[in-house]
Short mmCIF file of C-alpha atoms and ligand atoms in Angstrom, two decimals:
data_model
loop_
_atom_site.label_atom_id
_atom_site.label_comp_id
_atom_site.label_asym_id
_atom_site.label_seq_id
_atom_site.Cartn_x
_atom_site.Cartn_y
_atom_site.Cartn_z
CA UNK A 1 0.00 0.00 0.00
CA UNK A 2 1.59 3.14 -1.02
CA UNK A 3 1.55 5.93 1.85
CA UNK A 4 2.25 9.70 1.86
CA UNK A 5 3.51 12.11 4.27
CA UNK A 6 0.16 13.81 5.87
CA UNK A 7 1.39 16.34 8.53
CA UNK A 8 -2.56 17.14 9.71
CA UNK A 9 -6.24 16.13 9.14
CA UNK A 10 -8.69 19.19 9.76
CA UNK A 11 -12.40 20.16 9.58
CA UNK A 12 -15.39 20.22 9.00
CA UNK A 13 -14.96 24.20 8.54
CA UNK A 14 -15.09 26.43 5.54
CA UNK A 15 -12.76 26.63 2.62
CA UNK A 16 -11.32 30.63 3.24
CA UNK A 17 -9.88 30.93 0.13
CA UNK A 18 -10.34 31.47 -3.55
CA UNK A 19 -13.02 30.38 -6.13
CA UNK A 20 -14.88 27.93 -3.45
CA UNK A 21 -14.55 30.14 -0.72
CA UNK A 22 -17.43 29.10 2.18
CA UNK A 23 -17.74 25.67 0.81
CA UNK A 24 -17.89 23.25 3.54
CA UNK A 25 -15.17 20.73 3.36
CA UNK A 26 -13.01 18.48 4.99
CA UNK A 27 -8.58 19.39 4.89
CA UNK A 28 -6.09 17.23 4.09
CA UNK A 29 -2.66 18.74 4.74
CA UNK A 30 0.52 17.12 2.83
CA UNK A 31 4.05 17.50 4.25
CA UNK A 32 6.74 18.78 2.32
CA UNK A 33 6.97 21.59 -0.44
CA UNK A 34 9.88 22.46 -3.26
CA UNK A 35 9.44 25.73 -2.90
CA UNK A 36 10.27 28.37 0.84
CA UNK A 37 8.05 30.97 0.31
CA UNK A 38 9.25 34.04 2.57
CA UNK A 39 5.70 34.36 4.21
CA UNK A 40 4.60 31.06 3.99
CA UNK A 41 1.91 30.76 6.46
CA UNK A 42 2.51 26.72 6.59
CA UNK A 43 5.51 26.98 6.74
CA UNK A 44 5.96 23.98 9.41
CA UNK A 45 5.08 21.47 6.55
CA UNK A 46 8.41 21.99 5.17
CA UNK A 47 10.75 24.26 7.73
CA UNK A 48 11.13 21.19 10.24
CA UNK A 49 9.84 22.57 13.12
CA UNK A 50 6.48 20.07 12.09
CA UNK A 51 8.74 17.27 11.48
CA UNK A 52 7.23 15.42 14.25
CA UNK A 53 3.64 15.95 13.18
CA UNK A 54 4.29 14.27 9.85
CA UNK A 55 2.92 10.67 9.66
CA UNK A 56 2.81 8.26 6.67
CA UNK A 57 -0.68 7.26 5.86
CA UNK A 58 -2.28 4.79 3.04
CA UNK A 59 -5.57 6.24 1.36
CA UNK A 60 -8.08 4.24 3.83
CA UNK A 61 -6.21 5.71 6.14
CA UNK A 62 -6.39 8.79 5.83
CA UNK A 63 -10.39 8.10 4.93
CA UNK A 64 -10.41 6.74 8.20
CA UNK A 65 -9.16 10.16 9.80
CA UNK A 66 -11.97 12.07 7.38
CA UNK A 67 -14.58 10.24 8.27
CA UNK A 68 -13.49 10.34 12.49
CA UNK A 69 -13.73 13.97 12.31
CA UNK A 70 -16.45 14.29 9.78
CA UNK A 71 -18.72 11.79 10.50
CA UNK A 72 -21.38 11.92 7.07
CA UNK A 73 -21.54 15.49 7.02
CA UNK A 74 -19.11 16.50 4.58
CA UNK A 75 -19.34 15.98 0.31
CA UNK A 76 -16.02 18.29 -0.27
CA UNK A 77 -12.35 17.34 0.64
CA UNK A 78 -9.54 20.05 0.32
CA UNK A 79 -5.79 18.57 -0.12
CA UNK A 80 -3.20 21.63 0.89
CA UNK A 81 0.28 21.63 2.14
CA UNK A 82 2.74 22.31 1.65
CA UNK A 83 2.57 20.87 -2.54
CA UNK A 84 0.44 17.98 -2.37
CA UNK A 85 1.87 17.97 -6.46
CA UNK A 86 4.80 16.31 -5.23
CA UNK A 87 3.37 13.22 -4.13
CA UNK A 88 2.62 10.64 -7.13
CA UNK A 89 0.63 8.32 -4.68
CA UNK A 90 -1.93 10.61 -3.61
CA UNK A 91 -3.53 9.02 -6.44
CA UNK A 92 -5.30 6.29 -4.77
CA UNK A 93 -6.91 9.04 -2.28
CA UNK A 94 -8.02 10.73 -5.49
CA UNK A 95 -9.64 7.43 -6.25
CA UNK A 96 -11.29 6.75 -2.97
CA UNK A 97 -12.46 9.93 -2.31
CA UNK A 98 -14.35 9.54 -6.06
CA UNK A 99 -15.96 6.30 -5.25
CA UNK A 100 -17.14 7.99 -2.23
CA UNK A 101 -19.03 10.82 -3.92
CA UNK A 102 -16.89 13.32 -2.13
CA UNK A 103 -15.83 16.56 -4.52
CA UNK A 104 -11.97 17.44 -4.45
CA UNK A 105 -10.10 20.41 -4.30
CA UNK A 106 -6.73 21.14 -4.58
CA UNK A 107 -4.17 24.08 -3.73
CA UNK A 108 -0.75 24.03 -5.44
CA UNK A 109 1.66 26.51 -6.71
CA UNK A 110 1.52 24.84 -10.14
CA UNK A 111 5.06 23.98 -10.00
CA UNK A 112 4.77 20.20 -10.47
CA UNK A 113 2.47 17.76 -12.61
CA UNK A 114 0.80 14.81 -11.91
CA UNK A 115 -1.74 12.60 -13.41
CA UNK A 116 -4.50 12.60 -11.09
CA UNK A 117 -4.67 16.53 -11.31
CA UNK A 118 -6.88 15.65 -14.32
CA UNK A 119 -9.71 14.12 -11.82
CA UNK A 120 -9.37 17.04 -9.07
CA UNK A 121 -13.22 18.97 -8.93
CA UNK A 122 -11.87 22.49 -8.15
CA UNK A 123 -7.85 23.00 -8.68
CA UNK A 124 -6.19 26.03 -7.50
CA UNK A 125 -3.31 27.42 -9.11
CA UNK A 126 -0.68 29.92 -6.99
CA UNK A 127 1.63 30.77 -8.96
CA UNK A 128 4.01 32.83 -5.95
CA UNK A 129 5.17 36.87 -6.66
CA UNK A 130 8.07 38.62 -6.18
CA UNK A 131 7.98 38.59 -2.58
CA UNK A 132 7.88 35.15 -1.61
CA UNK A 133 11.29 35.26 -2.54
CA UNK A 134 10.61 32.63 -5.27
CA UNK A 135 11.00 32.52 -8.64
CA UNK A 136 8.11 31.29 -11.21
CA UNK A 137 8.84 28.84 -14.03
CA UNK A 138 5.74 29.44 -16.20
CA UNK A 139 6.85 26.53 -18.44
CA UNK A 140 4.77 24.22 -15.48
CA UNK A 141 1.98 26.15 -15.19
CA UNK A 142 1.35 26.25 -18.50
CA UNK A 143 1.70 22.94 -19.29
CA UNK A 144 -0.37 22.01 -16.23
CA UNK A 145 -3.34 24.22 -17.94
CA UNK A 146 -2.23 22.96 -21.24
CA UNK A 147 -2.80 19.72 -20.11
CA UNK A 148 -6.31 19.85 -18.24
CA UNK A 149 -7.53 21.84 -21.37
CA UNK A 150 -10.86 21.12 -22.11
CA UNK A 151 -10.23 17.41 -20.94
CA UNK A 152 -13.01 17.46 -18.43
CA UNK A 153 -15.65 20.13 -18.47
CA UNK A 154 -16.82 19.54 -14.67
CA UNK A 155 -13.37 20.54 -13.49
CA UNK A 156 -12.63 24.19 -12.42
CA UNK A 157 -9.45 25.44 -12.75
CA UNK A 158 -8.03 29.35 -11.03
CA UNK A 159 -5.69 31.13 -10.78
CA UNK A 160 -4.97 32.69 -7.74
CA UNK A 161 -2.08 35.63 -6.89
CA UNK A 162 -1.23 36.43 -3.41
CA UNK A 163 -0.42 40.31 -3.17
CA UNK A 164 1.99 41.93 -0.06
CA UNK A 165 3.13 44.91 -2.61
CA UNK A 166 3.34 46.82 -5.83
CA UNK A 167 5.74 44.35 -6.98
CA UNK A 168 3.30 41.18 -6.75
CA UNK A 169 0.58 43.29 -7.93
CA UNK A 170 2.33 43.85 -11.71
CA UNK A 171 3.16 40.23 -11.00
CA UNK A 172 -0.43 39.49 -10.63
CA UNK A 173 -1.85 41.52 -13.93
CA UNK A 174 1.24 39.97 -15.72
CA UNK A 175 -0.05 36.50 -14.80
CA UNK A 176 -3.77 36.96 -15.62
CA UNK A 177 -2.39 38.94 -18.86
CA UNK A 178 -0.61 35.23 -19.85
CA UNK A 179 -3.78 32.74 -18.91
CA UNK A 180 -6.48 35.51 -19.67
CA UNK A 181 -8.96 32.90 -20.04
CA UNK A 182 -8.62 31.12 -16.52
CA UNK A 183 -10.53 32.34 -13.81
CA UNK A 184 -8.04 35.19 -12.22
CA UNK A 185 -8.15 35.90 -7.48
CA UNK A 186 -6.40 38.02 -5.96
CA UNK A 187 -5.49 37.34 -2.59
CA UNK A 188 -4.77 39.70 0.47
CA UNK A 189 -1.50 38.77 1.41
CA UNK A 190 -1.27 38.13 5.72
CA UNK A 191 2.41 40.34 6.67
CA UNK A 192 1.53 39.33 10.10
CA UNK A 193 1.44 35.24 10.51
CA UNK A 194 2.59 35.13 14.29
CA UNK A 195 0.31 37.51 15.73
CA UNK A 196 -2.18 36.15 18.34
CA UNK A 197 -3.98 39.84 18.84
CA UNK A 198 -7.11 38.87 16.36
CA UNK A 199 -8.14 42.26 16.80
CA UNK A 200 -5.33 43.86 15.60
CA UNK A 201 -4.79 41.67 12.71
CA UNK A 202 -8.06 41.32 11.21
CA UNK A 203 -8.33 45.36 11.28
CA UNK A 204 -5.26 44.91 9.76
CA UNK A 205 -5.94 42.60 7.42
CA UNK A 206 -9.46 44.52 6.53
CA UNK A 207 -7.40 47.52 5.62
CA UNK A 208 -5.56 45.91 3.13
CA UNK A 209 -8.19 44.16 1.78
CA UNK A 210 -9.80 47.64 1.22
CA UNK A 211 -6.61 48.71 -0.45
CA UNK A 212 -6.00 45.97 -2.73
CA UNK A 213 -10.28 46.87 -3.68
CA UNK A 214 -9.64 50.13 -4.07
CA UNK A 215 -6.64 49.43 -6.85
CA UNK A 216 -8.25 46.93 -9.19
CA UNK A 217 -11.44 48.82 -9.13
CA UNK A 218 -9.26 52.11 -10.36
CA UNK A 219 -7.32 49.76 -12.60
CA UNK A 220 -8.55 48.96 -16.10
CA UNK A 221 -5.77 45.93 -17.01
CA UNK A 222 -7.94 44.52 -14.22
CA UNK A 223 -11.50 43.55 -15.22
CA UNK A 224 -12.96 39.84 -15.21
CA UNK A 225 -11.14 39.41 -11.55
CA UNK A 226 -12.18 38.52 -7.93
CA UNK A 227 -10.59 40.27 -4.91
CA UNK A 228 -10.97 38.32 -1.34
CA UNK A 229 -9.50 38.20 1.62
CA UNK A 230 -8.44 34.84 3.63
CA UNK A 231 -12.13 34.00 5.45
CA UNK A 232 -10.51 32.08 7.81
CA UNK A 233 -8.04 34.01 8.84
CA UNK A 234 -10.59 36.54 9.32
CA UNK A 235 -12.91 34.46 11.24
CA UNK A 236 -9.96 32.65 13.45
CA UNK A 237 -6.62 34.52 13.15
CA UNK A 238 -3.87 32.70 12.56
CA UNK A 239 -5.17 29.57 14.16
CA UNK A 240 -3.86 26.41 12.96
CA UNK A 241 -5.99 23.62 12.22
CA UNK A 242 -9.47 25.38 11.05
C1 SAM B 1 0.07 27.14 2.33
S1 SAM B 1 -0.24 27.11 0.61
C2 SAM B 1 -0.22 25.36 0.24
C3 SAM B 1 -0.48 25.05 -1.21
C4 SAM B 1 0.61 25.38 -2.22
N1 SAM B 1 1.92 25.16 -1.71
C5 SAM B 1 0.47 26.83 -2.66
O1 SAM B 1 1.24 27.67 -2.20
O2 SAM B 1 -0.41 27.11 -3.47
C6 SAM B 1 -2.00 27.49 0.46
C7 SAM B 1 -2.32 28.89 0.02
O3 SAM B 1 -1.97 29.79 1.05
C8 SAM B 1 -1.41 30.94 0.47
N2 SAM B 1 -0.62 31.62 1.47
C9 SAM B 1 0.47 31.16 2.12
N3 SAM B 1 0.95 32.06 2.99
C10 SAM B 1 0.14 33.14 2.92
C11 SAM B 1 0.11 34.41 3.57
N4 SAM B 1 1.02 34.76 4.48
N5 SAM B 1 -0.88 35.28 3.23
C12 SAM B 1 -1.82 34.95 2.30
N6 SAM B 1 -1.84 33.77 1.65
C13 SAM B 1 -0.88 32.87 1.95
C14 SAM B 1 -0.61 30.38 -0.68
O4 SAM B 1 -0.28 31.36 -1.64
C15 SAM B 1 -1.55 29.34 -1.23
O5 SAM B 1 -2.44 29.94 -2.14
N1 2KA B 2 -10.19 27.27 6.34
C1 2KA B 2 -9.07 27.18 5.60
N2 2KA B 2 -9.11 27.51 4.29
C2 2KA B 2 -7.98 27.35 3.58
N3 2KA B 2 -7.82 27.57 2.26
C3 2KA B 2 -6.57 27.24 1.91
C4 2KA B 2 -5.89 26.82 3.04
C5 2KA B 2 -4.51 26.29 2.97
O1 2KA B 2 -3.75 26.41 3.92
O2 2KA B 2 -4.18 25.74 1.93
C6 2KA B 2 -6.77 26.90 4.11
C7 2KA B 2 -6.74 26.60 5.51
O3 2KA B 2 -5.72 26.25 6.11
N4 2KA B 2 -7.91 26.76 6.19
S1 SF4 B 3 4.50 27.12 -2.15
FE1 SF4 B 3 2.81 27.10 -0.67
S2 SF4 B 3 3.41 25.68 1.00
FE2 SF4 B 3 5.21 26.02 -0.30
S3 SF4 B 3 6.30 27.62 0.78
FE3 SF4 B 3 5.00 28.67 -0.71
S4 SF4 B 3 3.04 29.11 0.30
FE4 SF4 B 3 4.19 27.64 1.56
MG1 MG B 4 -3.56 28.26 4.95
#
C-alpha cells in the first residue's frame, strides 16, 4: 500500500480561500513543499519545526481520519500543504475519495504535474510573486493548464495571486495577462502570521483588503477578476488547524 507524508487532518470548517470560498469541506494537509516561500503561512510542513507531526498514511487511512472527524456530514475534501503535487501516490486518495461521492479540491503553486490533477473537482493554481522570494517557471503552469484543457468540463481550474506589494501586484496583472482565459483571485497577502492579537490583525488585514479593492477597481488591465480576503483568517486569526 503506497503511503504519503500527511502532517494534519482538519475540519469540518469552511474553505477561506479562492473560487470555493465558504464551501464546507473536509482538509487534508501534505508535508513537504519544493518551494520556501518568505511568508509562507505553513511553513511547518516543510521548515522542520512540524517534522514530528508528519505521519505516513495509506488512502483508507487517511479516509479513516476524514470520516473520524467528519462523520457523514461533509461531500467536499480540500488537499493543501505544503505541494500535495509532489506526491505521485496521492492518487489512490483521489480514487477513494471519487468512489465515495466526495468533490476534491486542490491548492498548489503549479510547479509540479501529476496525473491525477486531471480528476481534481476544483484546482487552485498559486503561482508565488516577487515577494515570496521565489522565482516562477511558467513553463509548469502552463503545461499544467495545457494539459487539463478542455479534458473534463466539470473541473474548475483558477488562478490565484497572493499580493503583499506593488511588486506582486504587476506580478499578478502579468499572470492573468498570460492565462487571460482562466478564472483570475487576488489574494490579500497576511504580513503578520505570528500575531495572536485577532483584533489587531483582522483590522489589519481589513485595511488591506480595502486597499487591494480600491486598486483593481481604479485599474482597467484589471476587469474579469475577484478580490478576497483569507475567510478564515478573518474568522480565526492565525489559528492552525481550522
Ligand atoms: C500554504 S499554501 C499550500 C499550497 C501550495 N503550496 C500553494 O502555495 O499554493 C495554500 C495557500 O496559502 C497561500 N498563502 C500562504 N501564505 C500566505 C500568507 N502569508 N498570506 C496569504 N496567503 C498565503 C498560498 O499562496 C496558497 O495559495
Ligand atoms: N479554512 C481554511 N481555508 C484554507 N484555504 C486554503 C488553506 C490552505 O492552507 O491551503 C486553508 C486553511 O488552512 N484553512
Ligand atoms: S509554495 Fe505554498 S506551501 Fe510552499 S512555501 Fe510557498 S506558500 Fe508555503
Ligand atoms: Mg492556509
Amino acid at each position: 500500500m503506497s503511503k504519503v507524508p500527511v502532517i494534519e487532518i482538519f475540519g469540518p470548517t469552511i474553505q477561506g480561500e479562492g473560487m470555493v470560498v465558504g464551501q464546507k469541506t473536509m482538509f487534508v494537509r501534505t508535508a513537504g513543499c519544493d518551494y520556501s516561500c518568505s511568508w509562507c503561512d505553513s511553513s511547518f510542513t516543510w521548515d522542520g519545526s512540524g517534522k514530528h507531526l508528519i505521519v505516513q498514511l495509506t488512502a483508507e487511512e487517511i479516509w479513516a481520519e476524514l470520516k473520524r472527524l467528519g462523520g457523514n456530514g461533509f461531500s467536499f475534501v480540500t488537499i493543501s500543504g505544503g505541494n500535495p503535487a509532489l506526491l505521485r501516490h496521492l492518487d489512490a486518495l483521489v480514487v477513494l475519495l471519487k468512489e465515495n461521492n466526495i468533490k476534491i479540491g486542490v491548492e498548489t503553486q503549479g510547479s509540479k504535474w501529476q496525473d491525477w490533477l486531471y480528476d481534481i473537482d476544483e484546482l487552485t493554481i498559486s503561482p508565488k510573486p516577487p515577494s515570496s522570494g521565489m522565482s516562477t517557471d511558467f513553463s509548469m503552469p502552463t503545461e499544467i493548464l495545457g494539459k487539463l484543457r478542455d479534458r473534463n468540463s466539470n473541473q474548475h481550474i483558477s488562478l490565484k495571486i497572493v499580493v503583499f506589494n506593488q511588486e506582486d501586484y504587476a506580478y499578478a496583472k502579468q499572470v492573468h495577462l498570460r492565462y487571460p482565459t482562466i478564472p483570475f483571485y487576488l489574494q490579500v497577502g497576511n504580513d503578520d502570521i505570528a500575531s495572536m492579537d485577532n483584533t489587531r490583525l483582522v483590522s489589519h488585514l481589513l485595511e488591506k483588503y480595502q486597499a487591494l479593492i480600491d486598486q483593481v477597481m481604479m485599474d482597467e488591465e484589471l476587469k474579469n477578476v475577484k478580490v478576497l480576503p483569507q475567510l478564515h483568517t478573518l474568522v480565526w486569526g492565525n489559528k492552525r488547524g481550522v
